[in-house]
Coordinates of C-alpha atoms in Angstrom, one line a residue:
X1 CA 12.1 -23.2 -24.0
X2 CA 9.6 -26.4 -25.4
X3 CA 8.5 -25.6 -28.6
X4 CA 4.4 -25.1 -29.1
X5 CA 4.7 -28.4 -31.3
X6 CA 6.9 -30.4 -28.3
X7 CA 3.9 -29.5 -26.1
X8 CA 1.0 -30.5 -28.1
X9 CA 2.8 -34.1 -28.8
X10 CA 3.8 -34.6 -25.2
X11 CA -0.4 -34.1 -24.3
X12 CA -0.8 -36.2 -27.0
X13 CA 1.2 -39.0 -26.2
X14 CA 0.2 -39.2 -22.5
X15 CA -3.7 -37.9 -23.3
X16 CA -5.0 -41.1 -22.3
X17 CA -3.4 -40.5 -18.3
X18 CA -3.3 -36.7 -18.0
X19 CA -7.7 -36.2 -18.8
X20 CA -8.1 -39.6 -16.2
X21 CA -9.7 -39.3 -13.7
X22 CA -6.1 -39.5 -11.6
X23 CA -5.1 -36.9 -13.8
X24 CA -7.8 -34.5 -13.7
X25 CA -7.6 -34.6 -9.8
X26 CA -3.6 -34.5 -9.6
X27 CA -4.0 -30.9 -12.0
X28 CA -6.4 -29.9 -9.3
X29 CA -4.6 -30.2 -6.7
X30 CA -1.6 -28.5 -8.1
X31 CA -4.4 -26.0 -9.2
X32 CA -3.8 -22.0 -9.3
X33 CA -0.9 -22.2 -11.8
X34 CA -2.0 -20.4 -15.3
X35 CA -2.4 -22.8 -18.3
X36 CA -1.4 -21.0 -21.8
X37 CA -2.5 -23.1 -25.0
X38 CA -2.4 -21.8 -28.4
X39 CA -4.0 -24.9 -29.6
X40 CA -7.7 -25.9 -32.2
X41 CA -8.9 -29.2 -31.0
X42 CA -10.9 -32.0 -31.3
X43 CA -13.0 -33.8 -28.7
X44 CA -14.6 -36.9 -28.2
X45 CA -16.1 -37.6 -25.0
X46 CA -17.4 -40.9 -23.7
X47 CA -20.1 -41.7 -21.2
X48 CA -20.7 -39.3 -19.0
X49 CA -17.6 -37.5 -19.8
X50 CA -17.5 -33.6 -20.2
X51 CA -15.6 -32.0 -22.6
X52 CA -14.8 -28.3 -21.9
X53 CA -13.1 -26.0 -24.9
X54 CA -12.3 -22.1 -25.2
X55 CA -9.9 -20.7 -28.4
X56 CA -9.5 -17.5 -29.9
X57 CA -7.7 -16.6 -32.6
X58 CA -6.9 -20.4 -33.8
X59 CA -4.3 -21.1 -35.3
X60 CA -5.1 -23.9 -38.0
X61 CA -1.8 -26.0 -37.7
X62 CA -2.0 -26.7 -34.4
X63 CA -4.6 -29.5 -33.9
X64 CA -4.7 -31.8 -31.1
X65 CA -7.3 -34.6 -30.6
X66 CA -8.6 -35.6 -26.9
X67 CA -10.3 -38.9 -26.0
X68 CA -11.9 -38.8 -22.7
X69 CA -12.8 -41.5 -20.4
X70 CA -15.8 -42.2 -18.9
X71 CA -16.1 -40.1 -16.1
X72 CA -13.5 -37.7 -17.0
X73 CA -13.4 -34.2 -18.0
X74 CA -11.0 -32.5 -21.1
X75 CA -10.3 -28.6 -20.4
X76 CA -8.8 -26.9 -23.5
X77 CA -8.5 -23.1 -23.5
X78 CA -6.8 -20.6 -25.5
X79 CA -5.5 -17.9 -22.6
X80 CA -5.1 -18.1 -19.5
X81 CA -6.8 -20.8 -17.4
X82 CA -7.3 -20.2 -13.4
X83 CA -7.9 -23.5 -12.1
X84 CA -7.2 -24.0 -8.1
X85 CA -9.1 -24.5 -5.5
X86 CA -12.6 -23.0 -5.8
X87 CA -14.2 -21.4 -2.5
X88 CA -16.5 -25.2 -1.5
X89 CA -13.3 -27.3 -2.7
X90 CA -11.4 -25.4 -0.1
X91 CA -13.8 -25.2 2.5
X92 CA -14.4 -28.8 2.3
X93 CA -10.4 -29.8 2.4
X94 CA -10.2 -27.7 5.9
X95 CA -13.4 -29.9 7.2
X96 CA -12.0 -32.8 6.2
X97 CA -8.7 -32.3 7.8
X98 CA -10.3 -31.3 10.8
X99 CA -12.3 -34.1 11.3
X100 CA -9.2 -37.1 10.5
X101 CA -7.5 -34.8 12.9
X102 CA -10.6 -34.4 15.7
X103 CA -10.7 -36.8 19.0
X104 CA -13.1 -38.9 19.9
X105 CA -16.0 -37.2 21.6
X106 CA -19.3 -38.3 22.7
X107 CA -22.1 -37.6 19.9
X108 CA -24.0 -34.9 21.4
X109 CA -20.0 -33.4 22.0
X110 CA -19.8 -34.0 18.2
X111 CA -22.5 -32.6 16.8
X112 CA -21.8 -29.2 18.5
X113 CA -17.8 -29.3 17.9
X114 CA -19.1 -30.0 14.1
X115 CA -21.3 -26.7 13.8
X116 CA -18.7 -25.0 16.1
X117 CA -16.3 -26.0 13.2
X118 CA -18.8 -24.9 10.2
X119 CA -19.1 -22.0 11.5
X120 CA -15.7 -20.5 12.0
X121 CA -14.7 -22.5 9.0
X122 CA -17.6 -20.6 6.4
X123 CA -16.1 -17.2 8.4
X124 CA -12.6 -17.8 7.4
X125 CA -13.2 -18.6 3.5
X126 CA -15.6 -15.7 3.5
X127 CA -12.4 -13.8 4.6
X128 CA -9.9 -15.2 3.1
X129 CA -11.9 -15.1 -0.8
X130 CA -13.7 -11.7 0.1
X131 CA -10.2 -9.8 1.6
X132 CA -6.9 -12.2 0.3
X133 CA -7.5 -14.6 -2.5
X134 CA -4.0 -13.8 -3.2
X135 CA -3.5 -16.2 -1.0
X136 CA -5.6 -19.0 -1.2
X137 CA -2.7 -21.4 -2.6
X138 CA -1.4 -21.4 0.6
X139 CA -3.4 -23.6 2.1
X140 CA -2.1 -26.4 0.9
X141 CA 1.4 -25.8 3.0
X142 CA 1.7 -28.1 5.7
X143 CA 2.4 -25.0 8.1
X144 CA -0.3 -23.2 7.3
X145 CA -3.2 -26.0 7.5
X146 CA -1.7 -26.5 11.1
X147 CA -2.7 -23.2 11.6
X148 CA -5.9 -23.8 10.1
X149 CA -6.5 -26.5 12.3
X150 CA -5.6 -24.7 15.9
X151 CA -7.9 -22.1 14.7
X152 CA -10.4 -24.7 14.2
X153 CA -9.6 -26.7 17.4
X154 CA -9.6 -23.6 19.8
X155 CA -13.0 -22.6 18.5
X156 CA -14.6 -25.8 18.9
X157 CA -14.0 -25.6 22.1
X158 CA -14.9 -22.5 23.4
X159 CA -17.3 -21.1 21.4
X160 CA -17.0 -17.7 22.0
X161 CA -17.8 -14.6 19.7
X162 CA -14.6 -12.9 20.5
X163 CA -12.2 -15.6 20.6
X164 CA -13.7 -16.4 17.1
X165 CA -13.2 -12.7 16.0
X166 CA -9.2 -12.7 17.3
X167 CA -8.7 -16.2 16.0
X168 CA -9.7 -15.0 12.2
X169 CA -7.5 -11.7 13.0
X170 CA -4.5 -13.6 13.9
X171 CA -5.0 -16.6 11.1
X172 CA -5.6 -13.6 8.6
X173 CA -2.0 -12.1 9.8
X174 CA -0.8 -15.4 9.1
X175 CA -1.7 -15.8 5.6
X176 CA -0.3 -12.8 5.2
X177 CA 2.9 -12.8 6.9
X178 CA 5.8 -14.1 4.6
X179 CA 6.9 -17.8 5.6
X180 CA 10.6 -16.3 5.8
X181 CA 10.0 -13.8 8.2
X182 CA 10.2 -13.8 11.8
X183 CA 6.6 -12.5 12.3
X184 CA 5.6 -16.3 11.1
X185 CA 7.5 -17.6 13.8
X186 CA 5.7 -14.9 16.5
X187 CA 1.9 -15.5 14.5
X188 CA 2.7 -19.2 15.3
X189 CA 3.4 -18.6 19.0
X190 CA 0.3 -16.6 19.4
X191 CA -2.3 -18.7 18.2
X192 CA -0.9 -21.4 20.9
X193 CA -1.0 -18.6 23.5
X194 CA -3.6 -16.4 22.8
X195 CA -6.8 -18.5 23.9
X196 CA -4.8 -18.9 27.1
X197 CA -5.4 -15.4 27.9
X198 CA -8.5 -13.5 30.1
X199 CA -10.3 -10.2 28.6
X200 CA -8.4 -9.0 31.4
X201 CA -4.7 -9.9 30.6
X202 CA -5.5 -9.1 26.9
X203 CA -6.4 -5.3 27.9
X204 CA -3.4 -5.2 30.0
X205 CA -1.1 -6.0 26.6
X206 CA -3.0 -3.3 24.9
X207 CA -2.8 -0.8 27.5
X208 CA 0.5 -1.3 27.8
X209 CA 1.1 -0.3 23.9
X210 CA -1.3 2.6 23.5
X211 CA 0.7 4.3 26.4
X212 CA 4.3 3.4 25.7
X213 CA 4.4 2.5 22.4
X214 CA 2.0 3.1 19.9
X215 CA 1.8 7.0 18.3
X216 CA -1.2 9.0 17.8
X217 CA -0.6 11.0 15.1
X218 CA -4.2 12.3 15.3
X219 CA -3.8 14.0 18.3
X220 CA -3.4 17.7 16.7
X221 CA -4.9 19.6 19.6
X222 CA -6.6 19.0 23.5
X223 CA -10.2 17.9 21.8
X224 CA -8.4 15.2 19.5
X225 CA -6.1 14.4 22.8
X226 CA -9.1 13.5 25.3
X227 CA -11.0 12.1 22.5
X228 CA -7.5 10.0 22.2
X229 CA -7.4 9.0 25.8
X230 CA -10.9 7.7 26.3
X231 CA -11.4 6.0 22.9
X232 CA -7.8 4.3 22.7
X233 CA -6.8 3.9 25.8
X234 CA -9.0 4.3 29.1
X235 CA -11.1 1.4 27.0
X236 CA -8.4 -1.0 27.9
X237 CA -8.3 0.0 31.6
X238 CA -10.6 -1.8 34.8
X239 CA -10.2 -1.7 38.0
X240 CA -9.3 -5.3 38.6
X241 CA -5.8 -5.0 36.9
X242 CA -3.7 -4.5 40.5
X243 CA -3.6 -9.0 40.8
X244 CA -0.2 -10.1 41.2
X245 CA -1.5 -13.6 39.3
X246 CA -2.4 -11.6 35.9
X247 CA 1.0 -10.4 36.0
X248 CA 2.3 -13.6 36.8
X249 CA 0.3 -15.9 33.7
X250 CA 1.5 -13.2 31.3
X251 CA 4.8 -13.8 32.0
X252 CA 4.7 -17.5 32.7
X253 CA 3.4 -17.9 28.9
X254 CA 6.5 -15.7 27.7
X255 CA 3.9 -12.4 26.9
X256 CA 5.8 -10.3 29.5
X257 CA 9.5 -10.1 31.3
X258 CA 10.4 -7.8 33.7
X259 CA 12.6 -4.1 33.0
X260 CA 16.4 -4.7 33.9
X261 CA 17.7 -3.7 37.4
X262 CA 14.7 -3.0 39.5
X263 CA 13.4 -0.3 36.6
X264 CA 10.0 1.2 36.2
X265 CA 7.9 3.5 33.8
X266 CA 7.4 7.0 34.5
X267 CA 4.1 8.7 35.8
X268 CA 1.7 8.4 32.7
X269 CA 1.3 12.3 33.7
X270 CA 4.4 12.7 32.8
X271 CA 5.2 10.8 30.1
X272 CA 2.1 13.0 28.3
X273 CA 4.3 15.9 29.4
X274 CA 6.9 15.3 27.7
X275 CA 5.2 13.7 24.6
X276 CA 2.6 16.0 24.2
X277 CA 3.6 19.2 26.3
X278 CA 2.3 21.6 23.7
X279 CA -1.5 20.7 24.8
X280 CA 0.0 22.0 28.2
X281 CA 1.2 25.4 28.1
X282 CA -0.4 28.3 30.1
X283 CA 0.7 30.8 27.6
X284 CA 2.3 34.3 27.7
X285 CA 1.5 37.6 26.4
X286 CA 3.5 39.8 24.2
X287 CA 4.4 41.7 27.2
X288 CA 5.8 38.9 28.8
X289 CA 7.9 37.7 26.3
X290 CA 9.6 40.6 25.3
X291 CA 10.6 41.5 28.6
X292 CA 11.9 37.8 29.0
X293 CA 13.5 37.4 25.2
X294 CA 14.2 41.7 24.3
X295 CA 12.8 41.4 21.2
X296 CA 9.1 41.5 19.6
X297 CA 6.8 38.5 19.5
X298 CA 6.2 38.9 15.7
X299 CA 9.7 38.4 15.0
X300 CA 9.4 34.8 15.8
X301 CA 5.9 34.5 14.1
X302 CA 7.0 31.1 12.3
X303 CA 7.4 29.6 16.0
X304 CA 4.4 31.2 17.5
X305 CA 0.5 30.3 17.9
X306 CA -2.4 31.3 19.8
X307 CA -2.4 29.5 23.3
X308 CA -4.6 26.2 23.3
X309 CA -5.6 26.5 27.0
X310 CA -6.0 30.6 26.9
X311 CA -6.9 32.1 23.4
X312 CA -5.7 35.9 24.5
X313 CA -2.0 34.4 25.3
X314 CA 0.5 32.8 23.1
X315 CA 2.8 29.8 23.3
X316 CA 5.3 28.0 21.0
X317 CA 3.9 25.9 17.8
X318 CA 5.5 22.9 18.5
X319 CA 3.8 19.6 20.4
X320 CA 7.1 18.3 22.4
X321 CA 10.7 19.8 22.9
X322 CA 11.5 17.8 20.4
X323 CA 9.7 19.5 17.6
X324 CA 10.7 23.1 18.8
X325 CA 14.6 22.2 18.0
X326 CA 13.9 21.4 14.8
X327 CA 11.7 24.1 14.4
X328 CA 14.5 26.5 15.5
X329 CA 16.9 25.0 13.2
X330 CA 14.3 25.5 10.1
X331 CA 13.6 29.0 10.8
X332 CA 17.2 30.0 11.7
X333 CA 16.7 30.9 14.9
X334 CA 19.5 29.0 16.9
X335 CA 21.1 31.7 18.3
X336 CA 18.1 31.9 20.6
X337 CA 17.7 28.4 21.0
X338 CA 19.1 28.1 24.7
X339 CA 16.3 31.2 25.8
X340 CA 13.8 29.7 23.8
X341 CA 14.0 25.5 25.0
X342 CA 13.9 27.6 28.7
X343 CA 10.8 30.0 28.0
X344 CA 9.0 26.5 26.7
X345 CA 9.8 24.6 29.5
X346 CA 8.5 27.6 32.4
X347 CA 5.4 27.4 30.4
X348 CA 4.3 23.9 30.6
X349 CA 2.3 22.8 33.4
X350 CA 3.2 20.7 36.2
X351 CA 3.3 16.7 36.4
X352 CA 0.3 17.1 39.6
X353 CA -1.4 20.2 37.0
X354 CA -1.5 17.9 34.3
X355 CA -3.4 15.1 36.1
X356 CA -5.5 17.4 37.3
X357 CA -6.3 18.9 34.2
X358 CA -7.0 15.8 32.2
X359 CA -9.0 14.3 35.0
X360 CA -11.4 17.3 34.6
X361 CA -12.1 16.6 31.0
X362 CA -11.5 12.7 30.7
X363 CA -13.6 11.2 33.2
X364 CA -11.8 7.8 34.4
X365 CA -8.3 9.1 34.2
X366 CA -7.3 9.8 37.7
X367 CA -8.1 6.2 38.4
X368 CA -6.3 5.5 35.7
X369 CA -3.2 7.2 37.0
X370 CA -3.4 5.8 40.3
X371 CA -3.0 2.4 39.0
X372 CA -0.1 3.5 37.0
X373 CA 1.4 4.5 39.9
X374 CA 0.6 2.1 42.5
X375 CA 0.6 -1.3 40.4
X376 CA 4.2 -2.2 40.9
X377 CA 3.8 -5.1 38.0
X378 CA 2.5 -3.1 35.4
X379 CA 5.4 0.0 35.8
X380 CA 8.2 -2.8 35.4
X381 CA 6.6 -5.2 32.8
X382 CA 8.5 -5.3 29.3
X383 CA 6.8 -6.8 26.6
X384 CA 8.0 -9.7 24.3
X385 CA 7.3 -10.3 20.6
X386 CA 4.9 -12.2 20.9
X387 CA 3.1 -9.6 23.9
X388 CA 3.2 -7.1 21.4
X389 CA 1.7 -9.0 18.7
X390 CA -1.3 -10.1 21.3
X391 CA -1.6 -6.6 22.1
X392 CA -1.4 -5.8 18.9
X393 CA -4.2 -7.6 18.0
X394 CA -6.5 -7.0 20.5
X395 CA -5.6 -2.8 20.2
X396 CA -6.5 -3.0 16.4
X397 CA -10.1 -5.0 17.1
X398 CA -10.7 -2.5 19.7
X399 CA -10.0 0.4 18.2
X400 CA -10.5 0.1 14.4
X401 CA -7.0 0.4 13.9
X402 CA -4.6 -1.1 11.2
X403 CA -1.5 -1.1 13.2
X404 CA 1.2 -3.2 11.8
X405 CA 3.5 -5.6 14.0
X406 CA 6.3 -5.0 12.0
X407 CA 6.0 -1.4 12.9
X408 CA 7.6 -2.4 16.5
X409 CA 10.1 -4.3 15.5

């Protein structure tokens, strides 16, 4: 490691170049690395020249001496010095680039690509300072401006409040995504696809993930399940999804393929059925289960609760068939296991019972189901990585939620 002393001389000896102006712009530019000095000094500054110190506990025997040049400044500190890009310095770069990097437009086209520009521009620093300055020596990777710029570009033409609002979203992804990972590569792909995409094809993304993929952890009980369906899901649905040419732009810009061998989705009746068959069962009474099992109800207390649909009837604490086995297992109760999977199952409602259940509660919903049912396009589309992160996207805006991409792959 270079001795305090090998430091101090090698300032020294190029003082004259480093605190030039060349010099003081080169260190800014390769700003957001930590300066450590231990170091009294001694300043002179010519005209117009700014000399800037900071020490703390000096230590007497290291002395160096700066000369500035006109127009120059000399920065001496004893700590840590954070110099970088300050929040107008990078601001400015991205306007810059954008405008060397603009076409040729008339001037009335140019003044409103400009504040087009200036405006999404001021609303990604704000974000990017305010939510990830962790991050802010990024922008000066090639990869990253390019992003910058696209942003830029997509907004200035289309100057739309939402586009705007899922640009930022998918550039703040970006800055956060590591450059190694494959969720770069996706991030990349989105922004060229993305403003390619109707309100419309972006809801059918996010539909597609609230019903298939995504898991609602919140949904505890039938209130917190119909508050589930209308809030994150039916919000995604409209009755102009059934065009065959939707279907067929998703997949032509590589958002969608097709399910292998002519397959298609279940019912969305019962695919709740099987995820969420506990909110589903019309209970039993004490009677009625020990005349089915031979013993007493209280002896599985640990698997029973009080019946969501009827509170005088009972019915198994567990949400799916799923949670019940390993319910079973816990309380040691496996030599009933075959009895008790088949009581559960005689319990739940019906595929048509459960449509028509939720339909009475969740207005929207049997609509809903019909076009499950009927859109051929929709109950065979697969979604690709970059679908999902689209999807993604648009499901988190909507919704409030902080749903991770990486969380699907």
């Amino acid at each position: 490691m270079i001795e305090l002393r090998e430091i101090g001389k090698l300032i020294y000896d190029n003082i004259q170049w480093i605190f030039s102006g060349i010099g003081v712009t080169l260190l800014s530019f390769w700003g957001g690395k930590k300066v450590i000095k231990r170091i009294k000094n001694k300043q002179r500054a010519e005209d117009q020249a700014v000399n800037i110190s900071s020490a703390n506990d000096i230590n007497s025997e290291n002395i160096v001496t700066q000369t500035s040049g006109a127009n120059s400044r000399c920065i001496q500190v004893m700590g840590d010095y954070h110099g970088g890009l300050s929040y107008n310095d990078a601001r400015q770069v991205a306007l810059d680039v954008f405008k060397a990097n603009s076409s040729v437009y008339t001037e009335i086209a140019k003044r409103t690509i400009d504040e087009r520009v200036t405006d999404i521009t001021d609303d990604i620093f704000t974000m990017i300072y305010n939510e990830l300055p962790n991050t802010v020596e990024k922008l000066v990777e090639p990869a990253v401006q390019d992003t910058l710029l696209k942003v830029q570009k997509e907004y200035a033409k289309n100057n739309d409040p939402a586009l705007k609002e899922r640009l930022i979203e998918l550039l703040k992804n970006r800055l956060k995504a590591d450059e190694r990972d494959m969720e770069t590569v996706v991030l990349d792909e989105a922004l060229e696809i993305m403003p390619k995409l109707t309100s419309t094809q972006l809801n059918l993304l996010s539909l597609h993930l609230a019903v298939l993929r995504i898991v609602h952890p919140e949904v505890k009980n039938r209130n917190a399940f119909f508050e589930m369906l209308t809030s994150k899901i039916l919000v995604f649905y409209s009755d102009n999804m059934n065009k065959t040419m939707e279907y067929a732009h998703l997949q032509y810009l590589g958002c969608t393929g097709i399910l292998s061998e002519g397959s298609t989705y279940k019912p969305i009746e019962e695919i709740f059925r099987n995820r969420y068959a506990g909110l589903f069962s019309r209970g039993f009474s004490r009677a009625e289960f020990y005349d089915y099992m031979g013993t007493e109800i209280q002896d599985f207390q640990q698997l029973i609760t009080t019946c969501q649909i009827d509170a005088e009837k009972y019915q198994f604490n567990a949400m799916n068939e799923g949670v019940l086995k390993y319910s079973i297992a816990q309380y040691d109760k496996q030599e009933y296991e075959e009895k008790i999977l088949q009581y559960y199952k005689e319990h739940i409602m019906g595929v048509e019972e459960i449509k028509k259940d939720i339909s009475l509660y969740v207005p929207g919903f049997e609509e809903l189901s019909d076009f499950w049912k009927k859109t051929s396009e929709f109950k065979s589309m697969n979604l690709t990585s970059v679908g999902i992160e689209i999807g993604l996207l648009n499901y988190n805006l909507q919704t409030g939620s902080k749903i991770e991409w990486s969380d699907f792959m």
